[in-house]
Coordinates of N, CA, C and O in Angstrom, one line a residue:
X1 N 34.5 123.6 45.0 CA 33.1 123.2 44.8 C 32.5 123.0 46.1 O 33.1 122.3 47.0
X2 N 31.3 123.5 46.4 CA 30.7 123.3 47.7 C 30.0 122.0 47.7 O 30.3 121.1 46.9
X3 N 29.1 121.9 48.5 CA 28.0 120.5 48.8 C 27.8 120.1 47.6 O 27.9 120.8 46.6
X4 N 27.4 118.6 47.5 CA 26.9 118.0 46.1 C 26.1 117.1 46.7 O 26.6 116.7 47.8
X5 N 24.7 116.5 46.4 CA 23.8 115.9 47.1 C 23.3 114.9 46.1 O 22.8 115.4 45.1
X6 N 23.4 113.4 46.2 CA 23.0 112.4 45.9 C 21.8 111.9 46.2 O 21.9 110.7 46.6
X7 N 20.3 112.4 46.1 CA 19.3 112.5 46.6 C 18.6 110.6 46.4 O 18.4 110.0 45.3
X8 N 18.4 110.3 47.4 CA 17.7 108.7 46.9 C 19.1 107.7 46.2 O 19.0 107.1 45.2
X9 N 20.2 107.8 47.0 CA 21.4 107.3 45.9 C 21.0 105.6 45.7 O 21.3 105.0 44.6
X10 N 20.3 105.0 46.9 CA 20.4 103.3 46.3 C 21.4 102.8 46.5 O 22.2 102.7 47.5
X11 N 21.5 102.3 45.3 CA 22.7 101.1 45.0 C 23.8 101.8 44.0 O 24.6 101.2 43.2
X12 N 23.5 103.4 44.3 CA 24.7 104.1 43.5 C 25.1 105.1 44.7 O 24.6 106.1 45.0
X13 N 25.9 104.7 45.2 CA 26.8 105.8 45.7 C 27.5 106.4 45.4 O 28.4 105.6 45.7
X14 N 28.1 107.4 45.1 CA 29.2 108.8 44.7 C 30.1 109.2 45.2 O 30.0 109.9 46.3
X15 N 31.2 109.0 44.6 CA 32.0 109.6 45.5 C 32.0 111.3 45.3 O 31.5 112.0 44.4
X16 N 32.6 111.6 46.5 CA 32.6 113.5 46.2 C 30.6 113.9 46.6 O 30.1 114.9 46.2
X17 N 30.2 113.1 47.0 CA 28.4 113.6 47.2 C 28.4 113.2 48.5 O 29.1 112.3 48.8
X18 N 27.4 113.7 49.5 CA 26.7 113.3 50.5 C 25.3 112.5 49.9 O 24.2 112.7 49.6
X19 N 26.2 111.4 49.9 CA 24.7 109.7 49.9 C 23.6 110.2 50.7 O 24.0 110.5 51.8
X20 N 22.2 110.3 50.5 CA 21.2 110.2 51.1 C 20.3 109.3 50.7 O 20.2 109.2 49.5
X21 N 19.6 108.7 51.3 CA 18.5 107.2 51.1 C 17.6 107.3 52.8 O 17.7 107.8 53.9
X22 N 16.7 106.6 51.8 CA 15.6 106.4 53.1 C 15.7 104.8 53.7 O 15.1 104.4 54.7
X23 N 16.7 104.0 52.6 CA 16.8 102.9 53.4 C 17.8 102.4 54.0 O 18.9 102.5 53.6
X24 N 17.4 101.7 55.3 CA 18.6 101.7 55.9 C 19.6 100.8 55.9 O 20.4 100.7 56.8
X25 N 19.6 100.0 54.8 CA 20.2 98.5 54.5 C 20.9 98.6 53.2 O 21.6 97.7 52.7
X26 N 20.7 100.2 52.6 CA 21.7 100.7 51.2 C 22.8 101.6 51.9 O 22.3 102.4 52.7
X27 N 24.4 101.6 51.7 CA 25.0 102.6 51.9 C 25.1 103.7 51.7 O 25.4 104.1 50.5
X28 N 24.8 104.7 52.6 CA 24.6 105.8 52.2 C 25.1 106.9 53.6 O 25.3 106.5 54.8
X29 N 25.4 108.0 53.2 CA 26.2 109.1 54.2 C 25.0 109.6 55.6 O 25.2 109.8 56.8
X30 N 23.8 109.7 54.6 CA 22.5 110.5 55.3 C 21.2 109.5 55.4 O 21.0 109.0 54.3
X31 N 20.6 109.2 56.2 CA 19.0 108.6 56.4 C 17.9 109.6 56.4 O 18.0 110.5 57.3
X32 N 16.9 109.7 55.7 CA 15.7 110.1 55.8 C 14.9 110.5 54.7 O 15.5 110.6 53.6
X33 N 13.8 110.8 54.7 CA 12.7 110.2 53.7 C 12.3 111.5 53.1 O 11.9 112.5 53.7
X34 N 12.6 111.5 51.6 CA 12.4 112.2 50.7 C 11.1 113.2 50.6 O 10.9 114.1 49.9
X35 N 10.1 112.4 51.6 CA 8.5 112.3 51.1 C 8.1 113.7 52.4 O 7.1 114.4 52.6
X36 N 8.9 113.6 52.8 CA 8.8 114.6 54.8 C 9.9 115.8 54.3 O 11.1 116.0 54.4
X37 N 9.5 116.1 54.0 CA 10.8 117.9 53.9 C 10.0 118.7 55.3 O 8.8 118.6 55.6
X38 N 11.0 119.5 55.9 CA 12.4 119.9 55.4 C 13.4 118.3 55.3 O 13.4 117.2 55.9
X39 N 14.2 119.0 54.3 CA 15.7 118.1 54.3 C 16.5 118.6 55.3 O 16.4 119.7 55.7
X40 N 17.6 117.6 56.0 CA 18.3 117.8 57.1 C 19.7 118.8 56.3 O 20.9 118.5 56.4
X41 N 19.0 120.1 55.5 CA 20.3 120.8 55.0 C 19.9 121.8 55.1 O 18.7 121.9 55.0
X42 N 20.7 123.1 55.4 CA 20.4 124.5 55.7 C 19.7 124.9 53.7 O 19.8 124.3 52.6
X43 N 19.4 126.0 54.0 CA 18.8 126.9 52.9 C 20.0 127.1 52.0 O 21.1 126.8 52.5
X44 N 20.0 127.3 50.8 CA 20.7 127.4 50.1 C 22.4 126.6 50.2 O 23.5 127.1 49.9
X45 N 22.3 125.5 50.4 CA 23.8 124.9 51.1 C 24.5 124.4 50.0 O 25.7 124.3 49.8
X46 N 23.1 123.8 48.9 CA 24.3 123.1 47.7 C 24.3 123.3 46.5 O 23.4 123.6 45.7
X47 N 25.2 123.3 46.2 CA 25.8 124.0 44.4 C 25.0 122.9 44.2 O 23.9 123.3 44.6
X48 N 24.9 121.4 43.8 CA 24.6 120.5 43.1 C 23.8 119.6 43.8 O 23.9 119.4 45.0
X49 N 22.6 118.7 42.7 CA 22.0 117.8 43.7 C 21.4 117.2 42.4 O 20.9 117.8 41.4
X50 N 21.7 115.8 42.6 CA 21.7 114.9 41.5 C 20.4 113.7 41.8 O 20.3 113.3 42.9
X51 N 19.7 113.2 41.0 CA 18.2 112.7 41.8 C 18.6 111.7 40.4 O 19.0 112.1 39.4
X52 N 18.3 110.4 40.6 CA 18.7 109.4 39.8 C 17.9 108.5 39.7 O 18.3 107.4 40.0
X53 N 16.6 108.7 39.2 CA 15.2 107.3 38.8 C 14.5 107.8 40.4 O 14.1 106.9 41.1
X54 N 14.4 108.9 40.8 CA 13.8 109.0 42.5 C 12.8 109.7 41.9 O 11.8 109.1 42.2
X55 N 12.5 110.4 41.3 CA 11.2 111.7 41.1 C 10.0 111.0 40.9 O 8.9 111.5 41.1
X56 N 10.2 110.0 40.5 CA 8.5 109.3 40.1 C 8.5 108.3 41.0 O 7.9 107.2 40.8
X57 N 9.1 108.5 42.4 CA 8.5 107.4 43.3 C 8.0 108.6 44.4 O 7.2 108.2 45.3
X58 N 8.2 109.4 44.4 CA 7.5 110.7 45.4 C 6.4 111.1 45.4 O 5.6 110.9 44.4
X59 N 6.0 111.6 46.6 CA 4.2 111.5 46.7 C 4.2 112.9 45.8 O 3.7 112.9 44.7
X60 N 4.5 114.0 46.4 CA 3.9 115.5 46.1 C 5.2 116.0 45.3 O 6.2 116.3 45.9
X61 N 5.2 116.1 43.5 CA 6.3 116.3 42.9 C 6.5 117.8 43.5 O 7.4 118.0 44.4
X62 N 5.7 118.7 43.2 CA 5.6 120.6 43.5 C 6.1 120.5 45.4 O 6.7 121.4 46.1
X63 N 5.9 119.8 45.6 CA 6.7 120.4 47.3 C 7.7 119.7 47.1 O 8.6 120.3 47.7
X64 N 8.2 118.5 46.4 CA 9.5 118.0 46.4 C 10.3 119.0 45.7 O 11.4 119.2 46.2
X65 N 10.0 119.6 44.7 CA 11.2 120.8 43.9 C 10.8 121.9 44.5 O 11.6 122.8 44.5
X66 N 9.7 122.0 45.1 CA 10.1 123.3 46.5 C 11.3 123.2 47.2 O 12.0 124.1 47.4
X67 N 11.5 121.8 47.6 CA 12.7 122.4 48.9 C 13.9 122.0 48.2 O 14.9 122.2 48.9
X68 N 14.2 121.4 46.5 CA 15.0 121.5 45.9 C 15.5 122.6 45.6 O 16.6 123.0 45.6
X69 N 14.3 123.3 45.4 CA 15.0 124.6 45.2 C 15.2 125.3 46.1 O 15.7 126.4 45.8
X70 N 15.0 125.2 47.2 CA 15.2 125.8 48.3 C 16.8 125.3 49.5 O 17.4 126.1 50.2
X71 N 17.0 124.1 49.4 CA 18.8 123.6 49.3 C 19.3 123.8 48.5 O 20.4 123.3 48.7
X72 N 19.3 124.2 47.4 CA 20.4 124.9 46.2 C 20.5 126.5 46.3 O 19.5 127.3 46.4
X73 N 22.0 127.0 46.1 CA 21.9 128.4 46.3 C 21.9 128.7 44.8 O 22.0 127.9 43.8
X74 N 21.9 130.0 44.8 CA 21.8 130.7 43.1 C 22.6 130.3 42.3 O 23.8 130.5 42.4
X75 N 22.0 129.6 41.3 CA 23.0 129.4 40.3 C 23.7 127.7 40.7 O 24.6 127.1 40.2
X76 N 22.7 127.5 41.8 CA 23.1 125.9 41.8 C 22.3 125.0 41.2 O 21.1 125.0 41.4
X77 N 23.0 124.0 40.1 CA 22.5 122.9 39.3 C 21.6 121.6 39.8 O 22.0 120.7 40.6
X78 N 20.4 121.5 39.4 CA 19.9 120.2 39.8 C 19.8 119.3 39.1 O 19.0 119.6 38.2
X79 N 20.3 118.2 39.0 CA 20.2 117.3 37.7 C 19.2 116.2 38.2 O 19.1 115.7 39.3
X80 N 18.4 115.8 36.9 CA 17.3 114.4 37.4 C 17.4 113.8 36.3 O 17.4 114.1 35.1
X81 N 17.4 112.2 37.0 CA 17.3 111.6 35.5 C 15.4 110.5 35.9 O 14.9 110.1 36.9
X82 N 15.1 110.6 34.6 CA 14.0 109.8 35.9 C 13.2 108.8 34.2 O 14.0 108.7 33.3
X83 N 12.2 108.2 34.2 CA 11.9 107.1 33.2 C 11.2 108.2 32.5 O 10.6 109.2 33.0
X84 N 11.4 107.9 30.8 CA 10.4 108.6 29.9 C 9.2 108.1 29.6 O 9.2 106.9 29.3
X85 N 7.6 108.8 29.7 CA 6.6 108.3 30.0 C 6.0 107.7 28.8 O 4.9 107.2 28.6
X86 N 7.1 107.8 27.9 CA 6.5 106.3 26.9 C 7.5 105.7 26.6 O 8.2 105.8 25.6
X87 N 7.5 104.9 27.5 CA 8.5 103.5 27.6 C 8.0 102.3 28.8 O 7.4 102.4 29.8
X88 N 8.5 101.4 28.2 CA 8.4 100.3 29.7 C 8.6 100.5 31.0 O 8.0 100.1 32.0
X89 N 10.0 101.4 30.8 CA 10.7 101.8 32.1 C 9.9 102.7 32.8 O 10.1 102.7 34.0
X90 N 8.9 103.7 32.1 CA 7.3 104.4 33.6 C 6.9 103.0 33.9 O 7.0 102.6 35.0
X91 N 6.5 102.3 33.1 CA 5.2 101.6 33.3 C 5.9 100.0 34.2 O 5.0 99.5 34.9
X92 N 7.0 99.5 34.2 CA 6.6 98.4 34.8 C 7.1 98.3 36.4 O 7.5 97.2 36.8
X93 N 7.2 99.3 37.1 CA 7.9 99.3 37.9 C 6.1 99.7 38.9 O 5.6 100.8 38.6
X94 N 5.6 99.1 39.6 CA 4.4 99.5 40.4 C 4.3 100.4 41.3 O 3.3 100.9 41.6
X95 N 5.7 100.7 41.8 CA 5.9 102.3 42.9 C 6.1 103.3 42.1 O 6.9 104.1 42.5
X96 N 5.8 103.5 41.1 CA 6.0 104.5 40.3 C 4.8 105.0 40.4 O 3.7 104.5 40.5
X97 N 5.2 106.9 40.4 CA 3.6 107.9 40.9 C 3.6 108.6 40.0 O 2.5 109.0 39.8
X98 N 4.6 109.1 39.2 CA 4.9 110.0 38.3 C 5.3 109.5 37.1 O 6.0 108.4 37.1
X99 N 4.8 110.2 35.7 CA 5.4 109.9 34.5 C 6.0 111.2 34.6 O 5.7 112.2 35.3
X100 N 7.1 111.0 33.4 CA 7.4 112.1 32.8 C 7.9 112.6 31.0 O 8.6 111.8 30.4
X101 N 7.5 114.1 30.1 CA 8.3 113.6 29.3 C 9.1 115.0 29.4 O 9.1 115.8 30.4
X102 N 9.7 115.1 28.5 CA 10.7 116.1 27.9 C 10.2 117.3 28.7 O 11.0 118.0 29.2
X103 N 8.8 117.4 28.8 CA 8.5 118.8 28.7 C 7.9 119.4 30.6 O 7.8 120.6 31.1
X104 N 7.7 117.9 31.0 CA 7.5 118.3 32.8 C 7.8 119.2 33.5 O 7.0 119.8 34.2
X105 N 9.4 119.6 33.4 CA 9.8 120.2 34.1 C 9.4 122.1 33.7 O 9.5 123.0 34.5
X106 N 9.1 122.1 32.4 CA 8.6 123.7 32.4 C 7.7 124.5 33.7 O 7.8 125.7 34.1
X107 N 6.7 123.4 34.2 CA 6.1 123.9 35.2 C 6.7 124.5 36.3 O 6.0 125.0 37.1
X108 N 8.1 124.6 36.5 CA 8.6 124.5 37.3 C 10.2 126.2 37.1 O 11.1 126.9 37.6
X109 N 9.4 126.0 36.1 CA 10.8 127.3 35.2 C 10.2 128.4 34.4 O 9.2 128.2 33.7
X110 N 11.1 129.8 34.6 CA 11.1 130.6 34.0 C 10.4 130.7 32.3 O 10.8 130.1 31.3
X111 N 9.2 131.5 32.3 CA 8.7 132.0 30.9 C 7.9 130.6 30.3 O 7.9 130.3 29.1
X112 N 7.3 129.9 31.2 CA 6.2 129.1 30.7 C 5.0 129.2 31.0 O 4.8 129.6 32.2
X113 N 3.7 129.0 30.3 CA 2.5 129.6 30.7 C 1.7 129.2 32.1 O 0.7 129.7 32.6
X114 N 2.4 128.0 32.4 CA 2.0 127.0 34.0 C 2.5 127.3 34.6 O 2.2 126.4 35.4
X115 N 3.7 128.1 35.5 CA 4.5 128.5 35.8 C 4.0 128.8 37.1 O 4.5 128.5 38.2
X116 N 3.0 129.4 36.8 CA 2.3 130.2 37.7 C 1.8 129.2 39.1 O 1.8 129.8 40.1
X117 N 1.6 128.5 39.1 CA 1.3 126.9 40.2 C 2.2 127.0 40.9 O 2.0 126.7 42.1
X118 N 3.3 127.4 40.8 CA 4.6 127.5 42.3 C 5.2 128.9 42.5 O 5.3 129.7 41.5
X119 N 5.5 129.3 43.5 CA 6.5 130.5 43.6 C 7.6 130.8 43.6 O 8.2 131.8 43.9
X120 N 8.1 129.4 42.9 CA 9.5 129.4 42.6 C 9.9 129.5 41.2 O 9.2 129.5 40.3
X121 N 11.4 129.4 41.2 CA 11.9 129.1 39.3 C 13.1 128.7 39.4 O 13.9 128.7 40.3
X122 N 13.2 128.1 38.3 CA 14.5 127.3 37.6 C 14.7 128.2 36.2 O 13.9 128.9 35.5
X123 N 15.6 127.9 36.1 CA 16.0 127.9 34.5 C 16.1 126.4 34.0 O 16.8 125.5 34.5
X124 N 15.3 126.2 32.9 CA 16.0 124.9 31.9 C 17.0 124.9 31.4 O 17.1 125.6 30.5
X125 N 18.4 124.1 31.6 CA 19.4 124.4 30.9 C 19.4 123.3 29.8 O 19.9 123.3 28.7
X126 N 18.6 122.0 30.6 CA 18.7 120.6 28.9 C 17.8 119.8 29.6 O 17.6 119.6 30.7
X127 N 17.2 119.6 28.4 CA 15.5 118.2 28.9 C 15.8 117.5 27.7 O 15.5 118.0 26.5
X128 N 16.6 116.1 28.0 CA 17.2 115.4 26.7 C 16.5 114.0 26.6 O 16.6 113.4 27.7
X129 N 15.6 113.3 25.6 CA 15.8 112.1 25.6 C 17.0 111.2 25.5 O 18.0 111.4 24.8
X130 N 17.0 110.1 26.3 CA 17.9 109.1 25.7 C 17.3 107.8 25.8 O 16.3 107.5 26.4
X131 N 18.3 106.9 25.2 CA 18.0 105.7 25.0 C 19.6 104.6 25.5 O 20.7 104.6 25.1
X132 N 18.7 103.6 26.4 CA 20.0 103.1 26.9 C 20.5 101.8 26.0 O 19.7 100.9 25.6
X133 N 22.0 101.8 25.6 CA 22.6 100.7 24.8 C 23.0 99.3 25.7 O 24.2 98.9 25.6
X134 N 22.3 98.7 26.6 CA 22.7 97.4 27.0 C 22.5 96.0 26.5 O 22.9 94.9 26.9
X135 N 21.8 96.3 25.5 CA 21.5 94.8 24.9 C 21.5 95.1 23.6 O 21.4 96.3 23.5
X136 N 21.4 94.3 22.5 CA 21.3 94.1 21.0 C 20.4 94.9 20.7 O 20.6 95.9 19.9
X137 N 18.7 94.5 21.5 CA 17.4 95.3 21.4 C 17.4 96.7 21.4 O 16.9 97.4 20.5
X138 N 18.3 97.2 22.6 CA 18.1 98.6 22.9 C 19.3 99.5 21.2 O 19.0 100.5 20.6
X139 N 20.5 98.5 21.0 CA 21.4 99.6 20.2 C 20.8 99.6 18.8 O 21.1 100.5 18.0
X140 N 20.1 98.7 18.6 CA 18.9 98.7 17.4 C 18.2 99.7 17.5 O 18.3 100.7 16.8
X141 N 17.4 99.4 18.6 CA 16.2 100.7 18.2 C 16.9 101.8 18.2 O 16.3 102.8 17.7
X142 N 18.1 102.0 18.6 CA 18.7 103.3 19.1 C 19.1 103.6 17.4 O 19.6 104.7 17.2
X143 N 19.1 102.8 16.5 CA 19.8 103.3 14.8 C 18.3 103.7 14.3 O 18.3 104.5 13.4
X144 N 17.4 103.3 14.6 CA 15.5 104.1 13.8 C 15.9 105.4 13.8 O 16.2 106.0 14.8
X145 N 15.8 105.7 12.5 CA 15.8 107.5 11.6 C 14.6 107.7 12.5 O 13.7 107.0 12.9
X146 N 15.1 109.2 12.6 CA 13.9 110.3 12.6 C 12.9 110.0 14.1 O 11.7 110.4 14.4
X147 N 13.7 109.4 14.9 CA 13.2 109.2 16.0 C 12.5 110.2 16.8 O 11.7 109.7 17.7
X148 N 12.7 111.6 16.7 CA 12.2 112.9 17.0 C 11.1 112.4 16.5 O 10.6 111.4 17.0
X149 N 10.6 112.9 15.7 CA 9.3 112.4 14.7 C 8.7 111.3 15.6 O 7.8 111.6 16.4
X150 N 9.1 110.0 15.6 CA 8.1 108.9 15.7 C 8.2 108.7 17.2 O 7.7 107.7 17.6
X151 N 8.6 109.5 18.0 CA 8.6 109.6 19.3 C 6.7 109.9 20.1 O 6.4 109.5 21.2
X152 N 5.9 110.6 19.0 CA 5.1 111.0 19.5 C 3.8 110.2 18.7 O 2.6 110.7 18.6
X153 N 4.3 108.7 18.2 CA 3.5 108.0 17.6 C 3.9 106.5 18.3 O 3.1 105.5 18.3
X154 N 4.6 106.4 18.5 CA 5.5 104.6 19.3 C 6.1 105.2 20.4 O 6.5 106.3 20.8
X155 N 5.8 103.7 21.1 CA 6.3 104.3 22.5 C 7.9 103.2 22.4 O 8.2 102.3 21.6
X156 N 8.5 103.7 23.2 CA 9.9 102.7 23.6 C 10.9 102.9 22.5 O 11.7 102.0 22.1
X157 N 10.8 104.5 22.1 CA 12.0 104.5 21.5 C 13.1 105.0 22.1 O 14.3 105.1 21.8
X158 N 12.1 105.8 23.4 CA 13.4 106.0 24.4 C 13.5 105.9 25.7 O 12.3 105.5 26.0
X159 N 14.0 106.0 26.5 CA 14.3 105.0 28.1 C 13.7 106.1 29.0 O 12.8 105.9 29.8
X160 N 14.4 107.1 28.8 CA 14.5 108.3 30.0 C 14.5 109.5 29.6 O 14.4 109.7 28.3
X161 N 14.6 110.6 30.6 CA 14.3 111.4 30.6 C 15.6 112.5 31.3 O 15.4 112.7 32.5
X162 N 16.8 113.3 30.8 CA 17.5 113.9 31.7 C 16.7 115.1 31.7 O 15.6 115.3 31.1
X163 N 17.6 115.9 32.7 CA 16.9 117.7 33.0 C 18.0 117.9 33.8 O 18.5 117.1 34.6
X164 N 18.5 119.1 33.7 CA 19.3 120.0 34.1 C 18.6 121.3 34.7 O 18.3 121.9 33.7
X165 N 18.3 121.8 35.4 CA 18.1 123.1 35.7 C 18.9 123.8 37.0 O 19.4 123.2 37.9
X166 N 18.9 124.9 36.7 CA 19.2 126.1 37.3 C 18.9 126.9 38.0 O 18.3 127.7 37.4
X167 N 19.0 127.3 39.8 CA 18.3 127.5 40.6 C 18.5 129.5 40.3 O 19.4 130.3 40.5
X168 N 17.0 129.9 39.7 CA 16.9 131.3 39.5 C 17.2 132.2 41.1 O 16.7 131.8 42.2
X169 N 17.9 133.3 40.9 CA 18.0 134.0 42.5 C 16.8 134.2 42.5 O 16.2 134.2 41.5
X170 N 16.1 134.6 43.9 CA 14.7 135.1 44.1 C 14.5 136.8 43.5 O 15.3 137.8 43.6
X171 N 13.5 136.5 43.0 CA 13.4 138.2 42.7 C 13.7 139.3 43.9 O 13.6 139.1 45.1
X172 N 14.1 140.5 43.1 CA 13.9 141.7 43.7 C 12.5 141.6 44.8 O 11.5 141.2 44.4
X173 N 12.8 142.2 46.4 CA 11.3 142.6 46.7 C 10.8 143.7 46.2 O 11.4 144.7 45.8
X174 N 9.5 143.6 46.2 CA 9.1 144.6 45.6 C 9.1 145.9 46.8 O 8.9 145.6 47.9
X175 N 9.2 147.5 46.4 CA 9.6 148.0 47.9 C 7.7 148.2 48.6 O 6.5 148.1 48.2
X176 N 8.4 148.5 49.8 CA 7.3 148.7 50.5 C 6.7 150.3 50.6 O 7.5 151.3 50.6
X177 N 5.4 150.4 50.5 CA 5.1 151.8 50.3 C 5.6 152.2 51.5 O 6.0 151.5 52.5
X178 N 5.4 153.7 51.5 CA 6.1 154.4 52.7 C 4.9 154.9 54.1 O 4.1 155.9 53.9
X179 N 4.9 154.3 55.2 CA 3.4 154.4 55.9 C 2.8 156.1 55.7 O 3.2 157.1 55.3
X180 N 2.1 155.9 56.0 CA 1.0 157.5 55.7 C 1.0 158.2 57.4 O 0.4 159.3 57.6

């Protein structure tokens, strides 16, 4: 397995990943700020790159998955997990710039009609809700039928937001006419 990138790691560090943070008082392998690309990684260098509650504290989401996709080589996985935008977890945190739900990440992937706003692509491989079980509160709500359903009428039936995607190879060039 090649590179794996822990982007924004915090107070989670990984083993088997290169730790990157912008602060310098969290352990981490790499320093520097998410918000300034380029990243200190060559073009295509990593199979994997894991972003964990980081996407909704970034200024410019479309140039941040620009150079995401541009440090992953073909067929390298990016995983994000980040807050679902109807829950507490968008809303009570104040550095928060970004919501998100299920469906965000299409802009950014193959065969959607917005698509067109970047020059790049992913594949979607999973855009999952979930809901986290740490208290009484949360494993309750987590037993409400038909949560699909009432998801788009109550907010806080779920926490977050995963995505998986898939770094598409760049297309074919198109050829060059032949000079006259």
């Amino acid at each position: 397995m090649g590179l794996k990138l822990n982007l924004g790691c915090g107070q989670k560090y990984l083993p088997g990943y290169v730790n990157c943070d912008v602060l310098p008082h969290v352990r981490a392998d790499r320093y520097f700020d998410l918000n300034r690309p380029p990243y200190p990684f060559a073009d295509g260098a990593a199979d994997e790159i894991w972003m964990d509650n980081v996407l909704e504290h970034l200024d410019d989401l479309p140039a941040v998955m620009a150079e995401l996709h541009r440090l992953l080589r073909p067929g390298g996985r990016l995983k994000i997990r980040v807050p679902y935008a109807k829950s507490d977890w968008a809303y009570q945190d104040p550095t928060h710039k970004h919501f998100f739900t299920e469906q965000t990440m299409h802009y950014f992937c193959e065969g959607w009609p917005y698509s067109f706003y970047v020059p790049f692509r992913f594949r979607l491989i999973e855009a999952r809700l979930f809901g986290d079980a740490n208290n009484w509160r949360q494993r309750l709500r987590n037993c409400i039928p038909f949560k699909s359903v009432l998801r788009y009428f109550l907010f806080n039936l779920y926490d977050g937001v995963y995505f998986e995607l898939e770094k598409l190879p760049a297309p074919p060039a198109a050829p060059t006419p032949p000079a006259p």
